JSON list of C-alpha atoms in Angstrom, two decimals:
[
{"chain": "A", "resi": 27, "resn": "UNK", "atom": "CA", "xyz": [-75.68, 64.49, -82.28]},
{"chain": "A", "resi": 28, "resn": "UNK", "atom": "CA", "xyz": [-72.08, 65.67, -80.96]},
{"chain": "A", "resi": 29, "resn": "UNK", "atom": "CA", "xyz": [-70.97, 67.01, -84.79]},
{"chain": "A", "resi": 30, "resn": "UNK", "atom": "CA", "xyz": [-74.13, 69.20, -85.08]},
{"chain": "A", "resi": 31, "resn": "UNK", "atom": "CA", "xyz": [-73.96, 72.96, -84.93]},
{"chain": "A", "resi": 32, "resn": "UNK", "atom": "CA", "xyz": [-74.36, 73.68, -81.19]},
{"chain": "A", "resi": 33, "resn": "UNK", "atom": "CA", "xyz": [-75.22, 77.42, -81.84]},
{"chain": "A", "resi": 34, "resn": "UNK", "atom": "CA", "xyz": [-78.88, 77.14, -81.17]},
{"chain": "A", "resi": 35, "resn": "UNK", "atom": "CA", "xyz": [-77.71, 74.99, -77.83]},
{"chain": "A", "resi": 36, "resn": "UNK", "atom": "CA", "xyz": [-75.27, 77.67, -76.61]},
{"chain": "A", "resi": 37, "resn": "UNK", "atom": "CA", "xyz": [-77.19, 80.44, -76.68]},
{"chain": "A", "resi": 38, "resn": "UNK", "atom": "CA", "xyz": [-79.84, 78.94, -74.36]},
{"chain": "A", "resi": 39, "resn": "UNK", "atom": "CA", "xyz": [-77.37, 78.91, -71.54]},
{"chain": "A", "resi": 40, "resn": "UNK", "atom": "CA", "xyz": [-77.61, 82.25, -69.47]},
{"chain": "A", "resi": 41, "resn": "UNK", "atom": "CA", "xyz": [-75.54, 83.51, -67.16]},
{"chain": "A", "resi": 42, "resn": "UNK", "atom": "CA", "xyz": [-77.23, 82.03, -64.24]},
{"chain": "A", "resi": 43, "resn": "UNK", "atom": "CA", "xyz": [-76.67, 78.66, -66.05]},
{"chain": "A", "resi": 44, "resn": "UNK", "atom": "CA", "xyz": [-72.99, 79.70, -65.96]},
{"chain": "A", "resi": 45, "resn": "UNK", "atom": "CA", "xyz": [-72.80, 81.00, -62.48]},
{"chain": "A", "resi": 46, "resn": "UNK", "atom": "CA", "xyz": [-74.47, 77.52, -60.93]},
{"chain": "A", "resi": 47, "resn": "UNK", "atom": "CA", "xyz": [-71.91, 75.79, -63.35]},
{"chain": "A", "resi": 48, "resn": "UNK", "atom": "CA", "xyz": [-68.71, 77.56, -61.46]},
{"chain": "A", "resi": 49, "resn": "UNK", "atom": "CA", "xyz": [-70.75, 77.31, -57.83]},
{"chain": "A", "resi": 50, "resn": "UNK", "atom": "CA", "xyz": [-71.04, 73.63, -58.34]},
{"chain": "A", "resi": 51, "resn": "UNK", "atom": "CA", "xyz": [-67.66, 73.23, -59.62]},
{"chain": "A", "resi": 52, "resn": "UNK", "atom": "CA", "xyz": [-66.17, 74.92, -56.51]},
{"chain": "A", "resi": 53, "resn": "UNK", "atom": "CA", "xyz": [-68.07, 72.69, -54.53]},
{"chain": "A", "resi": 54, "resn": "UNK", "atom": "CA", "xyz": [-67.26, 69.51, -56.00]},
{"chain": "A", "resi": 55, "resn": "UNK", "atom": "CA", "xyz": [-63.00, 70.95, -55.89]},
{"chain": "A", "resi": 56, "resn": "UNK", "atom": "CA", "xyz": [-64.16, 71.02, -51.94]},
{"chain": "A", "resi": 57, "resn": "UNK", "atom": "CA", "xyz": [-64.49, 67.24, -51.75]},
{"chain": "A", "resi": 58, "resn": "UNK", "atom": "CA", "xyz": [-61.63, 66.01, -54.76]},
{"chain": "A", "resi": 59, "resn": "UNK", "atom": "CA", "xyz": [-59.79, 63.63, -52.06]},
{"chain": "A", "resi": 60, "resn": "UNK", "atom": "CA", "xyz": [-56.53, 63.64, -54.78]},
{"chain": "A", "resi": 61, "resn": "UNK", "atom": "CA", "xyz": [-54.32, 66.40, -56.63]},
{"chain": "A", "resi": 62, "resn": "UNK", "atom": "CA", "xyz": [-54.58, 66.30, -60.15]},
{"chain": "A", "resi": 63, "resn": "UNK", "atom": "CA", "xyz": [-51.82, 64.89, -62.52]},
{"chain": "A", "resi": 64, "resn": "UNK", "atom": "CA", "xyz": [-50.37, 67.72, -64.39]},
{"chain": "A", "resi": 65, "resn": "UNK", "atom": "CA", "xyz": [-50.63, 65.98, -68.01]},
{"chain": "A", "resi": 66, "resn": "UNK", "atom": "CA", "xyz": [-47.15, 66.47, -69.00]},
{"chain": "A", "resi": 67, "resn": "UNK", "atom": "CA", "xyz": [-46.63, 64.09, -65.91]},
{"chain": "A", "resi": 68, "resn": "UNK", "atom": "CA", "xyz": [-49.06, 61.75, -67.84]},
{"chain": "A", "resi": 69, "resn": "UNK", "atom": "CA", "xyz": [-47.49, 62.34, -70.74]},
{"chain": "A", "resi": 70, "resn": "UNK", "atom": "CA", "xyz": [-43.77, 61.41, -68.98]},
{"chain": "A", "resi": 71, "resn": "UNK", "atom": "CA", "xyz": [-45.41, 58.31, -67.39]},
{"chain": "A", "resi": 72, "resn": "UNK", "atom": "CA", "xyz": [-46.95, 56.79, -70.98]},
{"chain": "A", "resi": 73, "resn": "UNK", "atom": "CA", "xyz": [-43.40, 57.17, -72.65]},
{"chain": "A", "resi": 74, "resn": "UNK", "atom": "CA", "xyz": [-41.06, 56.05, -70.03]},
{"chain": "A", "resi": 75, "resn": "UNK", "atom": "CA", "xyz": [-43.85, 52.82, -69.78]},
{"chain": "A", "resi": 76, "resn": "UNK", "atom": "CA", "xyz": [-43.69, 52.47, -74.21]},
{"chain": "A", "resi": 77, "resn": "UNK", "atom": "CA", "xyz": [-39.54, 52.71, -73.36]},
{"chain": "A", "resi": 78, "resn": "UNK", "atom": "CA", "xyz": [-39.61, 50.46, -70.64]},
{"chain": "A", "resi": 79, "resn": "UNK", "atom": "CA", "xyz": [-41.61, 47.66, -73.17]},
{"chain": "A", "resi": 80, "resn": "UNK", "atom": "CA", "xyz": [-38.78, 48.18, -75.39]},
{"chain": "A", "resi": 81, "resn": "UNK", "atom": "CA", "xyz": [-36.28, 47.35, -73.41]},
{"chain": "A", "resi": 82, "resn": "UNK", "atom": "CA", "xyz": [-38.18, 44.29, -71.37]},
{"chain": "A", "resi": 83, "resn": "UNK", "atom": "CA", "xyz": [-38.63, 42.97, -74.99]},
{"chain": "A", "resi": 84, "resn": "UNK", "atom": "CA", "xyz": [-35.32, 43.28, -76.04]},
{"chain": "A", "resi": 85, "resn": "UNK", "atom": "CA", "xyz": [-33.78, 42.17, -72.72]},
{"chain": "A", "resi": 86, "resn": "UNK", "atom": "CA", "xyz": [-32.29, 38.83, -71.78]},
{"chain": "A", "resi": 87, "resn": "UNK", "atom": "CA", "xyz": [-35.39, 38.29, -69.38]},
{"chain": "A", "resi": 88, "resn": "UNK", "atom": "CA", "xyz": [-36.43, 34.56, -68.53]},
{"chain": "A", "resi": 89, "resn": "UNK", "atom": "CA", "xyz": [-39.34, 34.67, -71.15]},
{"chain": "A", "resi": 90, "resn": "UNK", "atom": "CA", "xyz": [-41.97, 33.56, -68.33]},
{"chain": "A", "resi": 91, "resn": "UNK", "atom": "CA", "xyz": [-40.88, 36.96, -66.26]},
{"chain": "A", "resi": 92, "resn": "UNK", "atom": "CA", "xyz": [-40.72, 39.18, -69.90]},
{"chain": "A", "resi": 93, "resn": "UNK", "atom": "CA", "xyz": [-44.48, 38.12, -70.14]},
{"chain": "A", "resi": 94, "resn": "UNK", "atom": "CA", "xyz": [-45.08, 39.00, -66.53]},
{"chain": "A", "resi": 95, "resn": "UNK", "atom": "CA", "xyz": [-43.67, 42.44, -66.92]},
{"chain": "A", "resi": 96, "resn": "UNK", "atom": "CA", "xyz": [-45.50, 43.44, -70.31]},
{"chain": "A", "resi": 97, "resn": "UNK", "atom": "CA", "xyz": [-48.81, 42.26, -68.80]},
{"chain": "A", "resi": 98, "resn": "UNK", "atom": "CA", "xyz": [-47.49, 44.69, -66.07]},
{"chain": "A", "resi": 99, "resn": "UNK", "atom": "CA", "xyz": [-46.88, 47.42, -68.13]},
{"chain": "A", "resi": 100, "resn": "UNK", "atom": "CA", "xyz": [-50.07, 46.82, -70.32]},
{"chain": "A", "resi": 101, "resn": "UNK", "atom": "CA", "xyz": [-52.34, 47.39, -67.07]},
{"chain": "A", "resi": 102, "resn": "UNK", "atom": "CA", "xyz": [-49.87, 50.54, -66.23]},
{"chain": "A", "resi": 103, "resn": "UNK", "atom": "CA", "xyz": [-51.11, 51.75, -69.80]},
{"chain": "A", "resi": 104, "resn": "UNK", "atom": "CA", "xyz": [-54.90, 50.73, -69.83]},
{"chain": "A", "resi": 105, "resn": "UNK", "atom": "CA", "xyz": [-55.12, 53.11, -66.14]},
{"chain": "A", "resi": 106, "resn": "UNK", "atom": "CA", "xyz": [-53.06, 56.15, -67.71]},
{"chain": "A", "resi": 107, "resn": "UNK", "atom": "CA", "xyz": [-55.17, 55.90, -71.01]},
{"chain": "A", "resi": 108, "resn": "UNK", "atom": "CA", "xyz": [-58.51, 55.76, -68.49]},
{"chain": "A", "resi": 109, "resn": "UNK", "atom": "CA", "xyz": [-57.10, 58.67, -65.70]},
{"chain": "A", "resi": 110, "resn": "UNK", "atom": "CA", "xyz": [-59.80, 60.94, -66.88]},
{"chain": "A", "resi": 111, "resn": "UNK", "atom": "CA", "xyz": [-62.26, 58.38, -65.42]},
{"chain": "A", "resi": 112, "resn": "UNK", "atom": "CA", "xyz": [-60.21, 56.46, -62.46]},
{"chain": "A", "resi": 113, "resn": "UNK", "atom": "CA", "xyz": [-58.00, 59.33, -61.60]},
{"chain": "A", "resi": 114, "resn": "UNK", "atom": "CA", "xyz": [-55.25, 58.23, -59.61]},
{"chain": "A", "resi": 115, "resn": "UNK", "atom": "CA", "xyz": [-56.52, 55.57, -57.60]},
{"chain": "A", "resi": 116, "resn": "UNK", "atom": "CA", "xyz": [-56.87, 53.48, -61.30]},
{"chain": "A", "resi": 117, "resn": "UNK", "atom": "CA", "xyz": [-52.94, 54.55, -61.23]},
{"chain": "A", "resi": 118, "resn": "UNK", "atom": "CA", "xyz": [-52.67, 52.74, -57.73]},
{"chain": "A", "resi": 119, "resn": "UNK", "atom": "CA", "xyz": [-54.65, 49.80, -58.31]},
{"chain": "A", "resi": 120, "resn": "UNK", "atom": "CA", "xyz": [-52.10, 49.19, -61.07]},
{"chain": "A", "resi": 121, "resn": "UNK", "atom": "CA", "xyz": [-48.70, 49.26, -58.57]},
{"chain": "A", "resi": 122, "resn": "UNK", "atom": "CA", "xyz": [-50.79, 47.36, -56.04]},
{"chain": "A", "resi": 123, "resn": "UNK", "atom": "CA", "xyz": [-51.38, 44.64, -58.87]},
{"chain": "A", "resi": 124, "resn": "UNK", "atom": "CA", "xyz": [-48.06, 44.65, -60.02]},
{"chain": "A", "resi": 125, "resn": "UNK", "atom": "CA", "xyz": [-46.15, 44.53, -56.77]},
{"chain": "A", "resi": 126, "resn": "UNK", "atom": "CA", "xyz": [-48.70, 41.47, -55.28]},
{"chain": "A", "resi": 127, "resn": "UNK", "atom": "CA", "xyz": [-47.92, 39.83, -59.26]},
{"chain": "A", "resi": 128, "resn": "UNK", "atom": "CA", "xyz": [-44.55, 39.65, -58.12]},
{"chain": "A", "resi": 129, "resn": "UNK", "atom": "CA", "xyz": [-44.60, 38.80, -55.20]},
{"chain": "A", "resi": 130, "resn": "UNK", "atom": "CA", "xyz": [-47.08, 35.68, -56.36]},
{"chain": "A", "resi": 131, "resn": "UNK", "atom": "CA", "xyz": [-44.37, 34.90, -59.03]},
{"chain": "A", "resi": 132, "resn": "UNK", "atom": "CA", "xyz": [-41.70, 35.52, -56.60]},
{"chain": "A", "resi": 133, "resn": "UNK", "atom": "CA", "xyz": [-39.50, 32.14, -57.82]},
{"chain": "A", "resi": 134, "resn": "UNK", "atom": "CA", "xyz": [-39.51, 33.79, -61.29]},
{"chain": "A", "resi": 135, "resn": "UNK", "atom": "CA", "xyz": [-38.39, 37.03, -60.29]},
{"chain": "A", "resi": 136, "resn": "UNK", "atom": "CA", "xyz": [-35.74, 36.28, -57.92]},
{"chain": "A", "resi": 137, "resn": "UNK", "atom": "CA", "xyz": [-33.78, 34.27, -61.17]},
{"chain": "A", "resi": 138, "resn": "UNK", "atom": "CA", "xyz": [-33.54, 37.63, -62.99]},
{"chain": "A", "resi": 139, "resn": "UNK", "atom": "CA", "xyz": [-33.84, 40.29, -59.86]},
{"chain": "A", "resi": 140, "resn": "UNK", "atom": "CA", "xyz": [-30.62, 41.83, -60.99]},
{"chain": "A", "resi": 141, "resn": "UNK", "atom": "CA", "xyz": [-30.42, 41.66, -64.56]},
{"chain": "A", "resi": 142, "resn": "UNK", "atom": "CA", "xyz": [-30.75, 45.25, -65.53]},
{"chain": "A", "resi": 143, "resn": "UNK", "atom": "CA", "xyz": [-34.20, 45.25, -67.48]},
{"chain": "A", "resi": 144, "resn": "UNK", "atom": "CA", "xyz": [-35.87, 44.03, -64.16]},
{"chain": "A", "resi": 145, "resn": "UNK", "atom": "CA", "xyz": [-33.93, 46.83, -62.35]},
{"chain": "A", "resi": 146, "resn": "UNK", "atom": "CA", "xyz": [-34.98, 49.17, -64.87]},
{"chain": "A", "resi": 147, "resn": "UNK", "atom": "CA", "xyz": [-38.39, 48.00, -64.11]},
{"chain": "A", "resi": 148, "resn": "UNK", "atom": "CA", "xyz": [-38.44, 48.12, -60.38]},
{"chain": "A", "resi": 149, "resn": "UNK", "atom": "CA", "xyz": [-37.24, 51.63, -60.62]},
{"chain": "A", "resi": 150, "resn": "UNK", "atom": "CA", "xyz": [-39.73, 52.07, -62.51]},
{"chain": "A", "resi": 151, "resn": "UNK", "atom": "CA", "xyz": [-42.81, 51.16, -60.25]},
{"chain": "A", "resi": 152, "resn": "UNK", "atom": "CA", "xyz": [-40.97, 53.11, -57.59]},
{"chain": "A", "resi": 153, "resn": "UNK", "atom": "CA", "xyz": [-41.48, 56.56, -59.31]},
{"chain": "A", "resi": 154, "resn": "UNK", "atom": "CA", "xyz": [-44.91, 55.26, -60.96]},
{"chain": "A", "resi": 155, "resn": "UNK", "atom": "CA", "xyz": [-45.88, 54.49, -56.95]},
{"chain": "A", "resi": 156, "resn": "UNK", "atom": "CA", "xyz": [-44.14, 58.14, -56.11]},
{"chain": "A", "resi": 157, "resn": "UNK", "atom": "CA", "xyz": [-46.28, 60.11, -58.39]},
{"chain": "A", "resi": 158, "resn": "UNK", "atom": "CA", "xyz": [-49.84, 59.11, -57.37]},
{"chain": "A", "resi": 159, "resn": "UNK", "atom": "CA", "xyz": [-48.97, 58.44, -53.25]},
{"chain": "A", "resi": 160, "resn": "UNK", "atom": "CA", "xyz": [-47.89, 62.49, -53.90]},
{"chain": "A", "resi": 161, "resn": "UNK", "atom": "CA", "xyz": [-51.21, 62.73, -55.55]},
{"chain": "A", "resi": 162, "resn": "UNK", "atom": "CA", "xyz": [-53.26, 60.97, -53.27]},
{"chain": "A", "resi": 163, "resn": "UNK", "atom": "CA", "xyz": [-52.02, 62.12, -50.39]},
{"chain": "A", "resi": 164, "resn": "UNK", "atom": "CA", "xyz": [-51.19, 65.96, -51.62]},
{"chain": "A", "resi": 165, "resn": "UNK", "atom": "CA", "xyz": [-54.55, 67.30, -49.88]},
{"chain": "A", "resi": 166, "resn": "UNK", "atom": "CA", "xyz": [-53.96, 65.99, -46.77]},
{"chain": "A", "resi": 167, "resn": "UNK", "atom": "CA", "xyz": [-50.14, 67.00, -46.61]},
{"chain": "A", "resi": 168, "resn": "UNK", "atom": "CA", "xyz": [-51.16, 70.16, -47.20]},
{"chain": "A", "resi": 169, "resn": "UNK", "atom": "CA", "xyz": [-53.56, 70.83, -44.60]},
{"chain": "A", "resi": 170, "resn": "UNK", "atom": "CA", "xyz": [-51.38, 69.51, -42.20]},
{"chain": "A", "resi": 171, "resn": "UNK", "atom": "CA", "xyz": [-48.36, 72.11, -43.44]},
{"chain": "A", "resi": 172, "resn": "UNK", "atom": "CA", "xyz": [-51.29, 74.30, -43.59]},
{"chain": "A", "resi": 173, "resn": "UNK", "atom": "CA", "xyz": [-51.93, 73.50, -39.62]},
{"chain": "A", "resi": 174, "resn": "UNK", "atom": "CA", "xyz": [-48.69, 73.46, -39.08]},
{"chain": "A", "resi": 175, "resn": "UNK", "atom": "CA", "xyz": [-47.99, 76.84, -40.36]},
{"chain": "A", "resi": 176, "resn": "UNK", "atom": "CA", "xyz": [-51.00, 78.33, -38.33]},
{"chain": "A", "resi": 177, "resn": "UNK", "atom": "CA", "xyz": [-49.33, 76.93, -35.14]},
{"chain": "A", "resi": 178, "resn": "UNK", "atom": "CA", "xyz": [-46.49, 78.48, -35.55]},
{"chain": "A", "resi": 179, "resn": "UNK", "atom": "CA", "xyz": [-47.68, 81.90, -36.49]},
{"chain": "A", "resi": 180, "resn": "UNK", "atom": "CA", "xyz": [-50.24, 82.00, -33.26]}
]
């Protein structure tokens, strides 16, 4: 029971509890293949993505491609709302399923590629794609600055 007074619970955890806790933490950082998300990043993401909706609904976007987009931006929302438990490859799934969407629907999109609501879109995917390559990839960029740093100082 989760709302029950966890007094009796905490003080059955000892220090050596505590110290395994941290030891397997460290060890489990050792192996996290992605950077973390700072959540005001999150945060960013979710409202420009509720702005974005706005705007696709509002737009003058063939209604077959407004539906495309909003599904788009509905799967966009479902992975930020479940980043605690995908991380940022739920994030990347999302762009990949949005850029192959379009790319299926191509002959819908190309009617309304430059009205400014699909623009606004694209733009938006761009970043969105930005963000979690840099957060993917941020481990392995760093140990080869890391390397590269070493090389030049020996």
């Amino acid at each position: 029971n989760l709302s029950a007074d966890w007094t009796g619970a905490v003080a059955k955890i000892s220090d050596s509890d505590i110290a395994l806790l941290e030891l397997s933490s460290d060890a489990l950082d050792a192996y996290q293949k992605e950077a973390l998300i700072a959540q005001d990043q999150l945060e960013e993401i979710k409202q420009d993505t509720d702005s974005l909706f706005n705007e696709i609904i509002n737009s003058d976007l063939d209604k077959n491609l407004k539906v495309i987009l909003l599904d788009l931006l509905e799967v966009i929302r479902r992975a930020i709302a479940e980043y605690q438990i995908r991380g940022a490859e739920g994030l990347k799934k999302a762009v990949a399923e949005s850029v192959g969407r379009l790319f299926i629907d191509k002959d819908i999109v190309l009617k309304d590629k430059d009205k400014p609501a699909f623009q606004a879109f694209w733009k938006y995917l761009a970043k969105l794609n930005l963000v979690v390559s840099s957060a993917l990839h941020a481990k392995e960029l760093g140990e080869n600055v890391n390397d590269f740093i070493q090389k030049l100082i020996h």
